[in-house]
Amino acid sequence: MTSSRPLSRSAAGLIVAILATVVLAADQFVKYLTIEHLPLQQVVPVLGDFFQLYYVRNPGAAFSLGSGVTWIFTIALAVVAAAIVWKSFAVRSRLWAVVLGALLGGVLGNLTDRIFREPGFPVGHVVDMLSLPWMMPAIFNVADIFIVCGMIAVALLIVVGLNLDGSRETSESRKNAESTAVTDAPADAQASDAPRDTSGT
């Protein structure tokens, strides 16, 4: 069962590529504005304590964890980006194309920082600038938003049973598949399960 006509491979790939490029460009543009116009490590209130700008350079992961092994995060981002591109070749669903494109753009945004920003490849520091102090102490960026939202969307698509090709896997389809497997079992296997006459007559 499909929710809509599946996309062609080229159309799905184009959606992924366009969205990834847009997200990457938006992330890098915001980081450029941050570097050019925000003071380093100084709070700039936007909506009081609800939303603030706070420019930092993060050598590690969330909460600056792993700042001494930045190169590991570079490798991890590269592997994730490659996995998304590889999976994109199997995509025929519009929803999956949108989600993977946004997720890929976020991953590439932070990977670009790791490769090209100071102190240099492959240990560049990620530029962060967004802060929600009422909710969490971590400082994040546009790429992080798309990575988190993308991962949540991937989990939801898996839960609702939407496959990469656009087909939907439901409990009913799984039951039908199981019943078909039983029906198609070899005749000799079914015969072996039948009661046998052991009376000797």
Short mmCIF file of C-alpha atoms in Angstrom, two decimals:
data_model
loop_
_atom_site.label_atom_id
_atom_site.label_comp_id
_atom_site.label_asym_id
_atom_site.label_seq_id
_atom_site.Cartn_x
_atom_site.Cartn_y
_atom_site.Cartn_z
CA MET A 1 0.00 0.00 0.00
CA THR A 2 1.37 3.46 -0.90
CA SER A 3 0.25 6.90 0.23
CA SER A 4 1.12 8.52 -3.11
CA ARG A 5 2.89 7.77 -6.35
CA PRO A 6 6.58 7.07 -5.62
CA LEU A 7 9.17 9.54 -6.82
CA SER A 8 11.71 8.64 -9.45
CA ARG A 9 15.27 8.17 -8.23
CA SER A 10 16.38 11.43 -9.87
CA ALA A 11 13.48 13.44 -8.40
CA ALA A 12 14.11 12.12 -4.89
CA GLY A 13 17.82 12.80 -5.22
CA LEU A 14 17.12 16.33 -6.42
CA ILE A 15 14.93 17.04 -3.39
CA VAL A 16 17.60 15.73 -1.04
CA ALA A 17 20.33 17.75 -2.76
CA ILE A 18 18.35 21.01 -2.88
CA LEU A 19 17.28 20.84 0.76
CA ALA A 20 20.76 19.90 1.93
CA THR A 21 22.20 22.85 0.01
CA VAL A 22 19.62 25.30 1.39
CA VAL A 23 20.14 24.15 4.98
CA LEU A 24 23.93 24.23 4.61
CA ALA A 25 23.80 27.74 3.11
CA ALA A 26 21.46 29.02 5.85
CA ASP A 27 23.66 27.55 8.57
CA GLN A 28 26.86 29.00 7.17
CA PHE A 29 25.24 32.41 6.56
CA VAL A 30 24.06 32.64 10.17
CA LYS A 31 27.54 31.62 11.33
CA TYR A 32 29.07 34.31 9.11
CA LEU A 33 26.78 36.94 10.65
CA THR A 34 27.65 35.63 14.09
CA ILE A 35 31.39 35.94 13.54
CA GLU A 36 31.08 39.39 11.98
CA HIS A 37 28.61 41.02 14.36
CA LEU A 38 28.44 39.24 17.73
CA PRO A 39 30.94 39.64 20.56
CA LEU A 40 32.65 36.43 21.59
CA GLN A 41 31.24 34.81 24.74
CA GLN A 42 28.94 37.67 25.68
CA VAL A 43 25.19 37.33 26.18
CA VAL A 44 23.05 39.32 23.74
CA PRO A 45 19.43 39.18 24.96
CA VAL A 46 16.78 38.88 22.25
CA LEU A 47 13.73 37.85 24.26
CA GLY A 48 15.02 38.28 27.79
CA ASP A 49 15.91 34.94 29.38
CA PHE A 50 13.76 33.06 26.87
CA PHE A 51 16.02 33.45 23.82
CA GLN A 52 19.56 34.81 23.72
CA LEU A 53 22.49 34.99 21.34
CA TYR A 54 25.80 33.79 22.73
CA TYR A 55 28.71 33.35 20.33
CA VAL A 56 31.08 30.52 21.20
CA ARG A 57 33.45 28.24 19.31
CA ASN A 58 32.84 24.64 20.30
CA PRO A 59 35.68 22.12 19.86
CA GLY A 60 33.58 19.19 21.11
CA ALA A 61 30.05 17.85 21.02
CA ALA A 62 27.07 19.06 23.05
CA PHE A 63 28.11 20.79 26.28
CA SER A 64 31.67 20.87 24.82
CA LEU A 65 32.14 17.20 25.65
CA GLY A 66 35.12 15.52 24.01
CA SER A 67 36.91 18.77 23.25
CA GLY A 68 40.24 16.94 23.26
CA VAL A 69 39.27 14.52 20.48
CA THR A 70 37.68 16.86 17.95
CA TRP A 71 38.91 14.76 15.03
CA ILE A 72 36.64 11.92 16.12
CA PHE A 73 33.58 14.14 15.63
CA THR A 74 34.85 15.06 12.17
CA ILE A 75 35.06 11.38 11.21
CA ALA A 76 31.64 10.68 12.75
CA LEU A 77 30.00 13.54 10.81
CA ALA A 78 31.64 12.37 7.58
CA VAL A 79 30.39 8.81 8.13
CA VAL A 80 26.85 10.02 8.88
CA ALA A 81 26.84 12.24 5.79
CA ALA A 82 28.03 9.33 3.63
CA ALA A 83 25.35 7.04 5.11
CA ILE A 84 22.60 9.57 4.36
CA VAL A 85 23.80 9.98 0.77
CA TRP A 86 23.90 6.18 0.37
CA LYS A 87 20.38 5.78 1.77
CA SER A 88 19.14 8.56 -0.50
CA PHE A 89 19.64 6.31 -3.54
CA ALA A 90 16.84 4.08 -2.24
CA VAL A 91 14.41 6.91 -1.47
CA ARG A 92 11.14 7.15 -3.41
CA SER A 93 9.09 8.83 -0.68
CA ARG A 94 8.68 12.61 -0.64
CA LEU A 95 8.65 12.69 3.14
CA TRP A 96 11.84 10.67 3.38
CA ALA A 97 13.50 12.87 0.75
CA VAL A 98 12.63 16.02 2.70
CA VAL A 99 13.76 14.58 6.02
CA LEU A 100 17.04 13.17 4.71
CA GLY A 101 17.77 16.37 2.81
CA ALA A 102 17.29 18.53 5.90
CA LEU A 103 19.29 16.10 8.03
CA LEU A 104 22.13 15.96 5.50
CA GLY A 105 22.26 19.75 5.36
CA GLY A 106 22.59 19.96 9.14
CA VAL A 107 25.35 17.36 9.23
CA LEU A 108 27.23 19.11 6.42
CA GLY A 109 26.89 22.43 8.22
CA ASN A 110 28.84 21.26 11.25
CA LEU A 111 31.18 19.13 9.14
CA THR A 112 32.12 22.25 7.17
CA ASP A 113 33.16 23.93 10.43
CA ARG A 114 35.24 20.91 11.45
CA ILE A 115 37.07 20.95 8.12
CA PHE A 116 37.54 24.63 7.33
CA ARG A 117 37.42 26.68 10.54
CA GLU A 118 40.23 27.38 12.98
CA PRO A 119 42.38 25.79 14.26
CA GLY A 120 42.21 23.82 10.99
CA PHE A 121 41.44 20.46 9.44
CA PRO A 122 40.19 18.16 10.95
CA VAL A 123 39.84 19.85 14.34
CA GLY A 124 37.96 23.03 13.43
CA HIS A 125 35.68 24.50 16.09
CA VAL A 126 31.94 24.65 15.42
CA VAL A 127 30.38 28.12 15.65
CA ASP A 128 27.41 28.15 18.07
CA MET A 129 25.24 31.14 18.87
CA LEU A 130 21.69 30.20 19.89
CA SER A 131 20.70 29.88 23.53
CA LEU A 132 17.49 28.92 25.36
CA PRO A 133 18.68 29.20 28.97
CA TRP A 134 15.23 28.41 30.38
CA MET A 135 15.24 25.00 28.67
CA MET A 136 18.86 23.81 28.49
CA PRO A 137 22.37 25.11 29.13
CA ALA A 138 23.75 24.05 25.73
CA ILE A 139 24.51 26.61 23.03
CA PHE A 140 23.58 25.43 19.53
CA ASN A 141 23.33 26.54 15.90
CA VAL A 142 21.09 26.22 12.84
CA ALA A 143 22.72 22.93 11.80
CA ASP A 144 22.02 21.44 15.23
CA ILE A 145 18.33 22.32 14.90
CA PHE A 146 18.04 20.42 11.62
CA ILE A 147 20.04 17.48 12.95
CA VAL A 148 17.84 17.08 16.04
CA CYS A 149 14.57 17.65 14.16
CA GLY A 150 15.75 15.35 11.38
CA MET A 151 16.55 12.52 13.78
CA ILE A 152 13.16 12.91 15.46
CA ALA A 153 11.46 12.84 12.06
CA VAL A 154 13.40 9.70 11.05
CA ALA A 155 12.24 7.97 14.24
CA LEU A 156 8.62 8.99 13.60
CA LEU A 157 8.69 7.77 10.00
CA ILE A 158 10.02 4.43 11.19
CA VAL A 159 7.36 4.20 13.91
CA VAL A 160 4.49 4.90 11.49
CA GLY A 161 5.91 2.31 9.10
CA LEU A 162 6.74 4.50 6.11
CA ASN A 163 9.47 2.83 4.08
CA LEU A 164 12.08 4.62 1.98
CA ASP A 165 10.27 3.55 -1.20
CA GLY A 166 7.03 5.16 -0.03
CA SER A 167 5.22 1.96 0.93
CA ARG A 168 3.66 1.61 4.35
CA GLU A 169 4.20 -1.34 6.62
CA THR A 170 1.15 -1.88 8.83
CA SER A 171 0.26 -4.54 11.34
CA GLU A 172 -2.28 -5.86 8.82
CA SER A 173 0.34 -6.14 6.08
CA ARG A 174 2.67 -7.96 8.45
CA LYS A 175 -0.11 -10.43 9.33
CA ASN A 176 -0.84 -10.96 5.63
CA ALA A 177 2.84 -11.59 4.98
CA GLU A 178 2.96 -14.14 7.78
CA SER A 179 -0.18 -15.92 6.56
CA THR A 180 1.19 -15.98 3.01
CA ALA A 181 4.41 -17.52 4.26
CA VAL A 182 2.44 -20.27 6.01
CA THR A 183 0.26 -20.89 2.94
CA ASP A 184 3.29 -21.09 0.67
CA ALA A 185 5.09 -23.59 2.89
CA PRO A 186 6.25 -26.77 1.06
CA ALA A 187 3.59 -29.45 0.78
CA ASP A 188 5.83 -32.12 2.28
CA ALA A 189 6.38 -29.90 5.34
CA GLN A 190 2.63 -29.55 5.75
CA ALA A 191 2.16 -33.30 5.28
CA SER A 192 4.74 -34.05 7.93
CA ASP A 193 2.62 -32.12 10.42
CA ALA A 194 -0.51 -34.21 9.67
CA PRO A 195 -1.47 -37.10 12.03
CA ARG A 196 -0.12 -40.44 10.90
CA ASP A 197 -1.96 -43.83 11.06
CA THR A 198 0.21 -46.04 13.21
CA SER A 199 -2.30 -48.88 13.66
CA GLY A 200 -0.52 -51.03 11.08
CA THR A 201 -3.73 -51.78 9.09
#
